[in-house]
Amino acid sequence: MLIFEKSVKGRASIQLDKLDVPHYELKAQKRNAQARLPEISEQDAVRHYTELSRKAHGVDNGFYPLGSCTMKYNPRVNEVIAADKAFANIHPLQEEETVKGCTQVMDELSDYLCAITGMDAFTLQPAAGAHGEFTGIMLIKAYHMSRNDTLRTKIIVPDSAHGTNPASAHMCDFDIVSVPSNAQGGVDIEELKKVVGPDTAGLMLTNPNTLGLFDKNILKITEIVHKAGGLCYYDGANLNAIMGVVRPGDMGFDCMHLNIHKTFSTPHGGGGPGAGPVGCKKSLASFLPTPVFGKLPQGYDPKKSIGKVKTFYGNFSVLVKGLAYIKTLGKEGIKDAAQKAVLNANYLLSLVKKDYDLAYDRICMHEFVLSLQKLKDETGVSAMDVAKAMLDYGMHPPTMYFPLIVHEALMLEPTETESRETLIKAAQVLNTIKQQAVADSASLHDSPKTTIIGRVDEVRAARQPVLKYDFSK
Ligand SMILES: *Cc1c(COP(=O)(O)O)cnc(C)c1O
């Protein structure tokens, strides 16, 4: 039931005091008709939203192995720190002298991010990963333009890339060149050599890639692109697997984004606020959006900035959470989190391997991809059916049908915060579903059966979304 349907005329949550100043009529700003707001008591409003929150599955409800999204536990201490009045009650237009604590947060965070990634400078402005990609590609563009190198019109993207990579490059007016993966799931070096040239502006890549595999040829890959005069962009969404162990800056990348809301533990999903800081090497630092914080490389010149990509300082409270997370874990803790993320993924992989086929049968990093093509051929049960059935066991489905190069793909990322017991339970659930697929495949086609909403028509939901409440009914 929608909150509008619970509305009772005249009911209210607040009582305003009697007017004790002269009445003033706001004529020009006034609506033509009353705003259609639900009239509801405070208690009923609280119950309404609590009930809604129970209907959704989140990290706080249960296992959430949504590959690529790093749905790990977000320590509550981050929230406590971010909610501190000194952070929460400031205004972005306050004089800088009055918010020194906040600028110190951004200085420290920028410096830590440089240390963790091997970059020389960071902007904290971008609001999400995709926004960071756009910013980073704009830096690459500004770099080539500053050298009057105007023929570089192409960005190379592996065929396993996240969809946002080609989309971001396209938004910056570049043409996209796709390179195929080799049999081990990495970039095909020979194919890469064929596509690089004087028109190469850069390469966008994530390592470990979206198959959860670390590309051992990474130094060779970045060298090939550099030799052709291009720059290398690192999609940092998978940093959770390598932080504290290896650094994109040492792999030969020139710029990158991070997803604070994935790696550095800010709640995400449902489109909540995130942060996608962009870091770069010295050669690109002057192009960064301003203001920038932290130690800046020699020769930094803000006059060359590409301009702002977000108002003020970006999503500041998310940045506070990121710093709180980094400081509570410390240098060893950051590395430990990455190693346990990899250990947990390999443990789960070893448990489900007997029931499901791996897309690439090798040790994985923080996530792995199953291919259910054979199961579908033999039983008619698809990756979608298996994923939806998991909901009946109180687990969020893995990422489905991504990356696109794997048929009937299910991509699982358990994250480091899950216990061994949870991983064993997840493997047992997947085993039960596999047995059900073999014994009674038809019963899986309409799963989930125990959730409030059953199987939805996803194509219709995407093509004909109903986003507005129809008051005429
Ligand atoms: C999540 C993700 C992105 C995009 O990040 P958003 O914060 O969702 O915009 C880009 N690349 C990869 C590999 C991702 O997993």
Short mmCIF file of C-alpha atoms and ligand atoms in Angstrom, two decimals:
data_model
loop_
_atom_site.label_atom_id
_atom_site.label_comp_id
_atom_site.label_asym_id
_atom_site.label_seq_id
_atom_site.Cartn_x
_atom_site.Cartn_y
_atom_site.Cartn_z
CA MET A 1 0.00 0.00 0.00
CA LEU A 2 1.36 3.41 -0.95
CA ILE A 3 1.57 6.20 1.57
CA PHE A 4 -0.95 8.17 -0.52
CA GLU A 5 -3.48 5.40 0.01
CA LYS A 6 -3.05 5.69 3.77
CA SER A 7 -3.79 9.41 3.67
CA VAL A 8 -6.76 10.67 5.74
CA LYS A 9 -7.91 14.23 5.17
CA GLY A 10 -6.92 16.56 8.00
CA ARG A 11 -4.53 14.15 9.70
CA ALA A 12 -1.04 15.55 10.27
CA SER A 13 2.32 14.82 11.82
CA ILE A 14 3.11 18.34 12.95
CA GLN A 15 1.17 21.16 14.54
CA LEU A 16 2.44 24.61 13.67
CA ASP A 17 2.26 27.36 16.29
CA LYS A 18 -0.18 30.22 15.78
CA LEU A 19 1.21 32.93 13.50
CA ASP A 20 2.82 35.63 15.66
CA VAL A 21 4.22 37.82 12.88
CA PRO A 22 2.35 39.83 10.23
CA HIS A 23 0.79 37.73 7.51
CA TYR A 24 2.62 37.97 4.16
CA GLU A 25 1.25 36.51 0.97
CA LEU A 26 3.84 34.95 -1.42
CA LYS A 27 1.90 35.62 -4.61
CA ALA A 28 4.45 35.05 -7.37
CA GLN A 29 5.82 31.85 -5.89
CA LYS A 30 2.46 30.29 -5.03
CA ARG A 31 1.24 27.04 -6.58
CA ASN A 32 -1.89 27.09 -8.68
CA ALA A 33 -3.23 24.05 -6.88
CA GLN A 34 -2.57 22.47 -3.49
CA ALA A 35 0.43 20.13 -3.44
CA ARG A 36 -0.82 16.55 -3.30
CA LEU A 37 0.81 15.39 -0.09
CA PRO A 38 -0.25 12.43 2.00
CA GLU A 39 -1.92 13.42 5.26
CA ILE A 40 -0.71 10.96 7.84
CA SER A 41 0.27 10.83 11.50
CA GLU A 42 3.92 10.61 12.52
CA GLN A 43 3.51 7.10 13.86
CA ASP A 44 1.85 5.82 10.69
CA ALA A 45 4.59 7.44 8.58
CA VAL A 46 7.29 5.73 10.66
CA ARG A 47 5.48 2.39 10.36
CA HIS A 48 5.06 2.86 6.63
CA TYR A 49 8.77 3.34 5.98
CA THR A 50 9.86 0.66 8.45
CA GLU A 51 7.57 -1.79 6.68
CA LEU A 52 9.04 -0.79 3.32
CA SER A 53 12.60 -1.25 4.60
CA ARG A 54 11.71 -4.79 5.68
CA LYS A 55 10.53 -5.63 2.18
CA ALA A 56 13.90 -4.85 0.65
CA HIS A 57 16.99 -7.05 0.91
CA GLY A 58 20.13 -5.27 2.04
CA VAL A 59 23.57 -6.08 3.42
CA ASP A 60 22.04 -5.82 6.89
CA ASN A 61 19.45 -8.51 6.10
CA GLY A 62 21.62 -11.24 4.66
CA PHE A 63 24.22 -12.48 2.19
CA TYR A 64 24.59 -10.16 -0.80
CA PRO A 65 27.12 -11.61 -3.28
CA LEU A 66 26.39 -9.07 -6.03
CA GLY A 67 29.55 -9.31 -8.11
CA SER A 68 31.35 -6.09 -9.07
CA CYS A 69 29.37 -4.12 -6.47
CA THR A 70 31.39 -5.09 -3.35
CA MET A 71 28.40 -5.18 -1.02
CA LYS A 72 30.43 -5.49 2.15
CA TYR A 73 29.49 -4.62 5.70
CA ASN A 74 29.72 -0.92 6.46
CA PRO A 75 31.05 -0.44 9.99
CA ARG A 76 28.66 1.73 12.03
CA VAL A 77 31.51 3.78 13.42
CA ASN A 78 31.77 5.45 9.98
CA GLU A 79 28.19 6.67 10.32
CA VAL A 80 28.77 7.95 13.86
CA ILE A 81 31.80 9.94 12.72
CA ALA A 82 30.13 11.32 9.58
CA ALA A 83 27.10 12.40 11.62
CA ASP A 84 29.24 14.45 14.04
CA LYS A 85 27.85 18.01 14.19
CA ALA A 86 31.24 19.41 13.21
CA PHE A 87 30.94 17.61 9.86
CA ALA A 88 27.18 17.51 9.37
CA ASN A 89 26.27 21.12 10.23
CA ILE A 90 28.72 23.03 8.06
CA HIS A 91 27.81 24.99 4.97
CA PRO A 92 29.78 24.62 1.72
CA LEU A 93 29.98 28.41 1.36
CA GLN A 94 31.57 28.91 4.78
CA GLU A 95 34.95 30.65 4.76
CA GLU A 96 37.72 28.08 4.53
CA GLU A 97 39.30 29.31 7.80
CA THR A 98 36.15 28.23 9.64
CA VAL A 99 36.16 24.65 8.32
CA LYS A 100 39.79 23.67 8.76
CA GLY A 101 38.81 20.29 10.23
CA CYS A 102 36.86 19.45 7.10
CA THR A 103 39.62 20.49 4.73
CA GLN A 104 41.97 18.38 6.84
CA VAL A 105 39.68 15.38 6.24
CA MET A 106 40.00 15.97 2.50
CA ASP A 107 43.77 16.54 2.72
CA GLU A 108 44.29 13.32 4.65
CA LEU A 109 41.96 11.30 2.46
CA SER A 110 43.65 12.55 -0.72
CA ASP A 111 47.08 11.64 0.66
CA TYR A 112 45.95 8.17 1.77
CA LEU A 113 44.36 7.51 -1.62
CA CYS A 114 47.60 8.53 -3.34
CA ALA A 115 49.55 6.16 -1.07
CA ILE A 116 47.13 3.26 -1.65
CA THR A 117 46.96 3.67 -5.44
CA GLY A 118 50.37 5.05 -6.40
CA MET A 119 48.88 8.20 -7.92
CA ASP A 120 50.26 11.74 -7.36
CA ALA A 121 47.06 13.75 -6.86
CA PHE A 122 43.31 13.22 -6.38
CA THR A 123 40.07 15.10 -6.90
CA LEU A 124 37.32 14.15 -4.48
CA GLN A 125 34.52 15.74 -6.49
CA PRO A 126 32.99 12.98 -8.64
CA ALA A 127 29.82 11.51 -7.13
CA ALA A 128 30.22 7.91 -8.32
CA GLY A 129 32.39 5.54 -10.30
CA ALA A 130 30.88 6.34 -13.69
CA HIS A 131 31.19 10.06 -12.93
CA GLY A 132 34.84 9.42 -12.09
CA GLU A 133 35.37 7.63 -15.41
CA PHE A 134 33.95 10.63 -17.24
CA THR A 135 36.26 12.94 -15.27
CA GLY A 136 39.32 10.75 -15.88
CA ILE A 137 38.71 10.50 -19.60
CA MET A 138 38.30 14.29 -19.70
CA LEU A 139 41.77 14.54 -18.11
CA ILE A 140 43.19 12.30 -20.83
CA LYS A 141 41.50 14.43 -23.46
CA ALA A 142 42.85 17.66 -21.90
CA TYR A 143 46.35 16.14 -21.84
CA HIS A 144 46.34 15.32 -25.57
CA MET A 145 44.79 18.70 -26.40
CA SER A 146 47.45 20.54 -24.37
CA ARG A 147 50.03 18.94 -26.64
CA ASN A 148 48.05 19.77 -29.78
CA ASP A 149 47.77 16.04 -30.36
CA THR A 150 44.31 16.25 -31.89
CA LEU A 151 44.26 13.00 -33.87
CA ARG A 152 43.79 10.75 -30.85
CA THR A 153 40.10 9.94 -31.14
CA LYS A 154 39.92 6.36 -29.88
CA ILE A 155 39.64 4.71 -26.48
CA ILE A 156 40.39 1.00 -26.28
CA VAL A 157 38.17 -1.08 -23.99
CA PRO A 158 38.40 -4.86 -23.37
CA ASP A 159 35.28 -6.90 -24.22
CA SER A 160 34.90 -7.85 -20.55
CA ALA A 161 34.57 -4.18 -19.50
CA HIS A 162 31.85 -2.76 -17.29
CA GLY A 163 29.22 -1.04 -19.46
CA THR A 164 30.00 2.34 -17.95
CA ASN A 165 33.54 2.32 -19.49
CA PRO A 166 32.52 2.60 -23.16
CA ALA A 167 29.61 4.85 -22.16
CA SER A 168 31.91 7.32 -20.34
CA ALA A 169 34.43 7.41 -23.20
CA HIS A 170 31.60 7.98 -25.64
CA MET A 171 30.29 10.88 -23.53
CA CYS A 172 33.72 12.48 -23.91
CA ASP A 173 33.32 12.20 -27.70
CA PHE A 174 35.73 9.32 -28.20
CA ASP A 175 35.19 6.34 -30.48
CA ILE A 176 35.33 2.96 -28.75
CA VAL A 177 37.57 0.13 -29.92
CA SER A 178 36.90 -3.24 -28.30
CA VAL A 179 39.72 -5.75 -27.72
CA PRO A 180 38.84 -9.42 -27.23
CA SER A 181 39.88 -11.50 -24.21
CA ASN A 182 42.27 -14.42 -24.53
CA ALA A 183 41.58 -18.00 -23.40
CA GLN A 184 42.74 -17.18 -19.86
CA GLY A 185 40.27 -14.29 -19.56
CA GLY A 186 42.91 -11.54 -19.93
CA VAL A 187 43.51 -9.00 -22.69
CA ASP A 188 44.64 -10.63 -25.96
CA ILE A 189 48.06 -8.97 -26.41
CA GLU A 190 48.31 -9.64 -30.15
CA GLU A 191 44.86 -8.13 -30.72
CA LEU A 192 45.81 -5.12 -28.59
CA LYS A 193 48.94 -4.55 -30.67
CA LYS A 194 46.77 -4.54 -33.80
CA VAL A 195 44.43 -1.79 -32.57
CA VAL A 196 46.88 0.69 -30.98
CA GLY A 197 48.24 3.51 -33.11
CA PRO A 198 48.54 7.27 -33.57
CA ASP A 199 44.76 7.58 -33.08
CA THR A 200 44.84 5.91 -29.65
CA ALA A 201 43.90 8.36 -26.90
CA GLY A 202 43.94 5.72 -24.22
CA LEU A 203 42.91 2.38 -22.76
CA MET A 204 40.34 1.78 -20.02
CA LEU A 205 40.79 -1.33 -17.98
CA THR A 206 40.13 -2.87 -14.58
CA ASN A 207 42.53 -5.34 -13.00
CA PRO A 208 41.42 -7.72 -11.62
CA ASN A 209 38.93 -7.57 -14.47
CA THR A 210 35.20 -8.16 -14.35
CA LEU A 211 35.81 -11.91 -14.54
CA GLY A 212 37.58 -11.61 -11.18
CA LEU A 213 40.90 -12.45 -12.85
CA PHE A 214 44.20 -10.63 -12.42
CA ASP A 215 45.82 -9.91 -15.78
CA LYS A 216 49.45 -10.96 -15.40
CA ASN A 217 50.34 -9.15 -18.62
CA ILE A 218 49.36 -5.82 -17.14
CA LEU A 219 52.84 -4.23 -17.43
CA LYS A 220 53.06 -5.34 -21.04
CA ILE A 221 49.57 -3.98 -21.75
CA THR A 222 50.22 -0.50 -20.33
CA GLU A 223 53.60 -0.40 -22.08
CA ILE A 224 52.03 -1.18 -25.47
CA VAL A 225 49.54 1.67 -25.01
CA HIS A 226 52.21 4.11 -23.78
CA LYS A 227 54.50 3.27 -26.68
CA ALA A 228 51.68 4.21 -29.06
CA GLY A 229 51.35 7.57 -27.26
CA GLY A 230 48.13 6.69 -25.41
CA LEU A 231 47.37 6.93 -21.69
CA CYS A 232 45.99 4.21 -19.41
CA TYR A 233 42.84 4.60 -17.30
CA TYR A 234 42.24 2.26 -14.38
CA ASP A 235 38.65 1.47 -13.38
CA GLY A 236 39.17 1.16 -9.62
CA ALA A 237 35.88 -0.57 -8.86
CA ASN A 238 37.79 -3.78 -8.16
CA LEU A 239 40.39 -2.24 -5.86
CA ASN A 240 38.96 -4.22 -2.95
CA ALA A 241 40.89 -7.23 -4.23
CA ILE A 242 44.31 -5.56 -4.34
CA MET A 243 44.43 -2.60 -1.94
CA GLY A 244 47.54 -2.70 0.20
CA VAL A 245 49.01 -5.41 -2.06
CA VAL A 246 49.63 -3.85 -5.48
CA ARG A 247 49.02 -0.34 -6.83
CA PRO A 248 47.50 0.74 -10.16
CA GLY A 249 50.17 3.47 -10.32
CA ASP A 250 52.85 0.77 -10.32
CA MET A 251 51.01 -1.22 -13.01
CA GLY A 252 51.50 1.68 -15.41
CA PHE A 253 48.17 3.49 -15.09
CA ASP A 254 48.06 7.26 -15.53
CA CYS A 255 44.69 7.94 -13.97
CA MET A 256 41.88 6.11 -12.25
CA HIS A 257 38.75 6.35 -10.13
CA LEU A 258 37.85 4.69 -6.87
CA ASN A 259 34.41 3.81 -5.59
CA ILE A 260 34.38 4.92 -1.95
CA HIS A 261 30.95 3.27 -1.74
CA LYS A 262 32.44 -0.09 -2.72
CA THR A 263 36.02 -0.39 -1.47
CA PHE A 264 35.95 2.09 1.38
CA SER A 265 32.67 1.05 2.90
CA THR A 266 29.80 3.45 2.39
CA PRO A 267 26.29 1.96 2.12
CA HIS A 268 25.18 1.78 -1.49
CA GLY A 269 22.39 0.49 -3.63
CA GLY A 270 19.16 2.29 -4.40
CA GLY A 271 21.12 5.18 -5.85
CA GLY A 272 22.23 6.62 -2.52
CA PRO A 273 25.09 9.11 -2.41
CA GLY A 274 28.51 7.74 -3.30
CA ALA A 275 31.89 9.16 -4.20
CA GLY A 276 34.19 8.36 -7.10
CA PRO A 277 37.46 10.22 -6.44
CA VAL A 278 39.80 10.43 -9.44
CA GLY A 279 43.53 10.15 -9.04
CA CYS A 280 46.23 10.75 -11.59
CA LYS A 281 49.94 10.94 -12.18
CA LYS A 282 51.89 14.18 -12.10
CA SER A 283 51.53 14.67 -15.85
CA LEU A 284 47.73 15.02 -15.54
CA ALA A 285 47.43 16.68 -12.12
CA SER A 286 47.01 20.26 -13.35
CA PHE A 287 43.91 19.26 -15.33
CA LEU A 288 42.05 17.96 -12.23
CA PRO A 289 38.83 19.73 -11.22
CA THR A 290 39.42 22.26 -8.45
CA PRO A 291 39.73 22.60 -5.51
CA VAL A 292 42.14 19.73 -4.91
CA PHE A 293 43.41 18.67 -1.51
CA GLY A 294 46.46 16.95 -0.08
CA LYS A 295 50.07 17.24 -1.17
CA LEU A 296 50.31 18.31 -4.79
CA PRO A 297 53.09 17.44 -7.23
CA GLN A 298 55.64 20.01 -8.29
CA GLY A 299 54.55 22.13 -11.21
CA TYR A 300 50.84 21.79 -10.36
CA ASP A 301 48.98 24.60 -12.15
CA PRO A 302 45.24 24.97 -11.37
CA LYS A 303 44.83 27.34 -14.36
CA LYS A 304 44.82 24.24 -16.58
CA SER A 305 41.91 22.63 -14.70
CA ILE A 306 39.10 21.09 -16.79
CA GLY A 307 36.68 22.88 -14.42
CA LYS A 308 34.23 21.61 -11.86
CA VAL A 309 32.39 18.31 -12.26
CA LYS A 310 30.30 18.65 -9.10
CA THR A 311 29.25 21.51 -6.87
CA PHE A 312 31.51 22.45 -3.97
CA TYR A 313 33.56 19.55 -2.57
CA GLY A 314 31.56 16.54 -3.79
CA ASN A 315 29.65 14.25 -1.42
CA PHE A 316 31.54 15.27 1.69
CA SER A 317 29.89 12.93 4.22
CA VAL A 318 30.79 9.95 2.04
CA LEU A 319 34.40 11.14 2.03
CA VAL A 320 34.36 11.30 5.84
CA LYS A 321 33.19 7.67 5.92
CA GLY A 322 35.98 6.68 3.55
CA LEU A 323 38.62 8.29 5.73
CA ALA A 324 37.10 6.77 8.89
CA TYR A 325 37.28 3.33 7.28
CA ILE A 326 40.89 3.76 6.15
CA LYS A 327 42.01 5.06 9.54
CA THR A 328 40.22 2.37 11.56
CA LEU A 329 41.75 -0.41 9.44
CA GLY A 330 45.21 1.07 9.07
CA LYS A 331 47.89 -0.07 6.65
CA GLU A 332 47.85 -3.72 7.72
CA GLY A 333 44.05 -3.85 8.00
CA ILE A 334 43.56 -2.57 4.45
CA LYS A 335 45.83 -5.30 3.10
CA ASP A 336 44.16 -7.90 5.32
CA ALA A 337 40.71 -6.91 3.99
CA ALA A 338 41.87 -7.38 0.39
CA GLN A 339 43.48 -10.74 1.13
CA LYS A 340 40.40 -12.00 2.97
CA ALA A 341 38.15 -10.84 0.12
CA VAL A 342 40.24 -13.02 -2.22
CA LEU A 343 40.33 -15.92 0.26
CA ASN A 344 36.54 -15.82 0.75
CA ALA A 345 35.90 -15.78 -3.00
CA ASN A 346 38.21 -18.74 -3.56
CA TYR A 347 36.66 -20.63 -0.66
CA LEU A 348 33.15 -20.16 -2.05
CA LEU A 349 34.42 -21.03 -5.53
CA SER A 350 35.88 -24.30 -4.23
CA LEU A 351 32.53 -25.19 -2.64
CA VAL A 352 30.30 -24.50 -5.66
CA LYS A 353 32.66 -25.87 -8.31
CA LYS A 354 31.27 -29.39 -8.03
CA ASP A 355 27.75 -28.19 -8.91
CA TYR A 356 28.38 -25.41 -11.42
CA ASP A 357 30.80 -24.71 -14.28
CA LEU A 358 33.33 -21.92 -13.92
CA ALA A 359 33.64 -19.54 -16.87
CA TYR A 360 37.44 -19.66 -16.38
CA ASP A 361 38.72 -22.48 -14.21
CA ARG A 362 41.55 -20.81 -12.32
CA ILE A 363 42.22 -19.17 -8.98
CA CYS A 364 40.13 -16.04 -8.74
CA MET A 365 40.59 -12.70 -7.05
CA HIS A 366 37.67 -11.16 -5.11
CA GLU A 367 34.91 -12.56 -7.33
CA PHE A 368 34.28 -15.32 -9.83
CA VAL A 369 31.96 -16.01 -12.74
CA LEU A 370 29.95 -19.17 -13.31
CA SER A 371 28.52 -20.17 -16.67
CA LEU A 372 25.20 -22.01 -16.45
CA GLN A 373 24.97 -22.68 -20.19
CA LYS A 374 25.34 -26.46 -19.78
CA LEU A 375 22.75 -26.55 -17.00
CA LYS A 376 20.38 -24.60 -19.20
CA ASP A 377 20.95 -26.90 -22.19
CA GLU A 378 20.37 -29.99 -20.07
CA THR A 379 17.54 -28.88 -17.78
CA GLY A 380 16.11 -25.66 -19.18
CA VAL A 381 17.02 -23.90 -15.91
CA SER A 382 18.69 -20.55 -16.62
CA ALA A 383 21.06 -18.31 -14.66
CA MET A 384 18.01 -16.12 -13.99
CA ASP A 385 16.05 -19.06 -12.50
CA VAL A 386 18.91 -20.00 -10.15
CA ALA A 387 19.51 -16.38 -9.12
CA LYS A 388 15.84 -15.80 -8.36
CA ALA A 389 15.60 -19.07 -6.41
CA MET A 390 18.31 -17.80 -4.05
CA LEU A 391 15.85 -15.14 -2.86
CA ASP A 392 13.67 -17.92 -1.42
CA TYR A 393 16.57 -18.76 0.87
CA GLY A 394 17.02 -15.17 2.07
CA MET A 395 20.01 -14.39 -0.11
CA HIS A 396 20.45 -11.66 -2.66
CA PRO A 397 21.09 -13.00 -6.19
CA PRO A 398 24.55 -12.67 -7.71
CA THR A 399 25.09 -10.36 -10.67
CA MET A 400 23.39 -11.96 -13.69
CA TYR A 401 24.32 -12.01 -17.37
CA PHE A 402 27.50 -9.98 -16.83
CA PRO A 403 30.16 -9.86 -18.11
CA LEU A 404 28.55 -10.18 -21.50
CA ILE A 405 31.22 -12.51 -22.90
CA VAL A 406 30.11 -15.35 -20.59
CA HIS A 407 26.90 -17.18 -21.50
CA GLU A 408 24.36 -17.62 -18.68
CA ALA A 409 26.72 -15.83 -16.33
CA LEU A 410 26.38 -15.60 -12.56
CA MET A 411 29.01 -13.47 -10.89
CA LEU A 412 29.59 -13.96 -7.17
CA GLU A 413 31.51 -11.64 -4.87
CA PRO A 414 31.18 -12.70 -1.25
CA THR A 415 33.44 -9.91 0.17
CA GLU A 416 35.78 -10.19 3.15
CA THR A 417 33.19 -9.46 5.81
CA GLU A 418 31.24 -12.73 5.41
CA SER A 419 31.91 -15.58 7.81
CA ARG A 420 32.89 -19.09 6.82
CA GLU A 421 29.47 -20.29 8.04
CA THR A 422 27.68 -17.89 5.67
CA LEU A 423 29.79 -19.07 2.74
CA ILE A 424 29.08 -22.73 3.55
CA LYS A 425 25.35 -21.94 3.80
CA ALA A 426 25.43 -20.15 0.44
CA ALA A 427 27.14 -23.13 -1.18
CA GLN A 428 24.53 -25.45 0.36
CA VAL A 429 21.73 -23.30 -1.04
CA LEU A 430 23.32 -23.36 -4.50
CA ASN A 431 23.68 -27.13 -4.18
CA THR A 432 20.00 -27.52 -3.24
CA ILE A 433 18.96 -25.38 -6.20
CA LYS A 434 21.16 -27.45 -8.53
CA GLN A 435 19.49 -30.67 -7.30
CA GLN A 436 16.09 -29.07 -7.79
CA ALA A 437 17.08 -28.06 -11.33
CA VAL A 438 17.89 -31.67 -12.17
CA ALA A 439 14.91 -33.26 -10.38
CA ASP A 440 12.14 -30.75 -11.06
CA SER A 441 13.28 -27.99 -13.38
CA ALA A 442 9.79 -26.57 -13.95
CA SER A 443 9.51 -25.60 -10.28
CA LEU A 444 12.34 -23.09 -10.67
CA HIS A 445 10.92 -21.10 -13.54
CA ASP A 446 8.60 -19.05 -11.34
CA SER A 447 10.90 -18.55 -8.36
CA PRO A 448 11.05 -16.62 -6.06
CA LYS A 449 7.93 -17.90 -4.36
CA THR A 450 8.32 -16.67 -0.79
CA THR A 451 9.00 -12.99 -1.43
CA ILE A 452 6.31 -10.30 -1.39
CA ILE A 453 6.73 -9.76 -5.13
CA GLY A 454 7.37 -12.84 -7.25
CA ARG A 455 9.10 -12.98 -10.63
CA VAL A 456 8.78 -9.61 -12.29
CA ASP A 457 8.69 -8.97 -16.01
CA GLU A 458 12.10 -7.29 -16.21
CA VAL A 459 11.87 -6.37 -19.87
CA ARG A 460 8.54 -4.62 -19.34
CA ALA A 461 9.84 -2.95 -16.20
CA ALA A 462 12.75 -1.52 -18.20
CA ARG A 463 10.83 -0.63 -21.37
CA GLN A 464 7.56 0.60 -19.88
CA PRO A 465 8.42 1.72 -16.38
CA VAL A 466 5.52 3.02 -14.31
CA LEU A 467 7.20 5.78 -12.36
CA LYS A 468 4.19 7.93 -11.49
CA TYR A 469 1.31 7.25 -9.16
CA ASP A 470 -1.97 7.52 -10.98
CA PHE A 471 -4.21 9.69 -8.78
CA SER A 472 -7.18 9.31 -11.09
CA LYS A 473 -7.64 5.65 -10.09
C1 LIG B 1 30.37 -0.27 -10.07
C2 LIG B 1 31.28 -0.24 -11.22
C3 LIG B 1 31.43 0.92 -12.00
C4 LIG B 1 30.55 2.15 -11.86
O1 LIG B 1 30.55 2.70 -10.58
P1 LIG B 1 29.28 3.50 -10.02
O2 LIG B 1 29.75 4.02 -8.72
O3 LIG B 1 28.17 2.50 -9.92
O4 LIG B 1 28.96 4.57 -11.01
C5 LIG B 1 32.38 0.91 -13.01
N1 LIG B 1 33.13 -0.19 -13.26
C6 LIG B 1 33.00 -1.33 -12.54
C7 LIG B 1 33.88 -2.51 -12.86
C8 LIG B 1 32.07 -1.40 -11.50
O5 LIG B 1 31.94 -2.52 -10.80
#
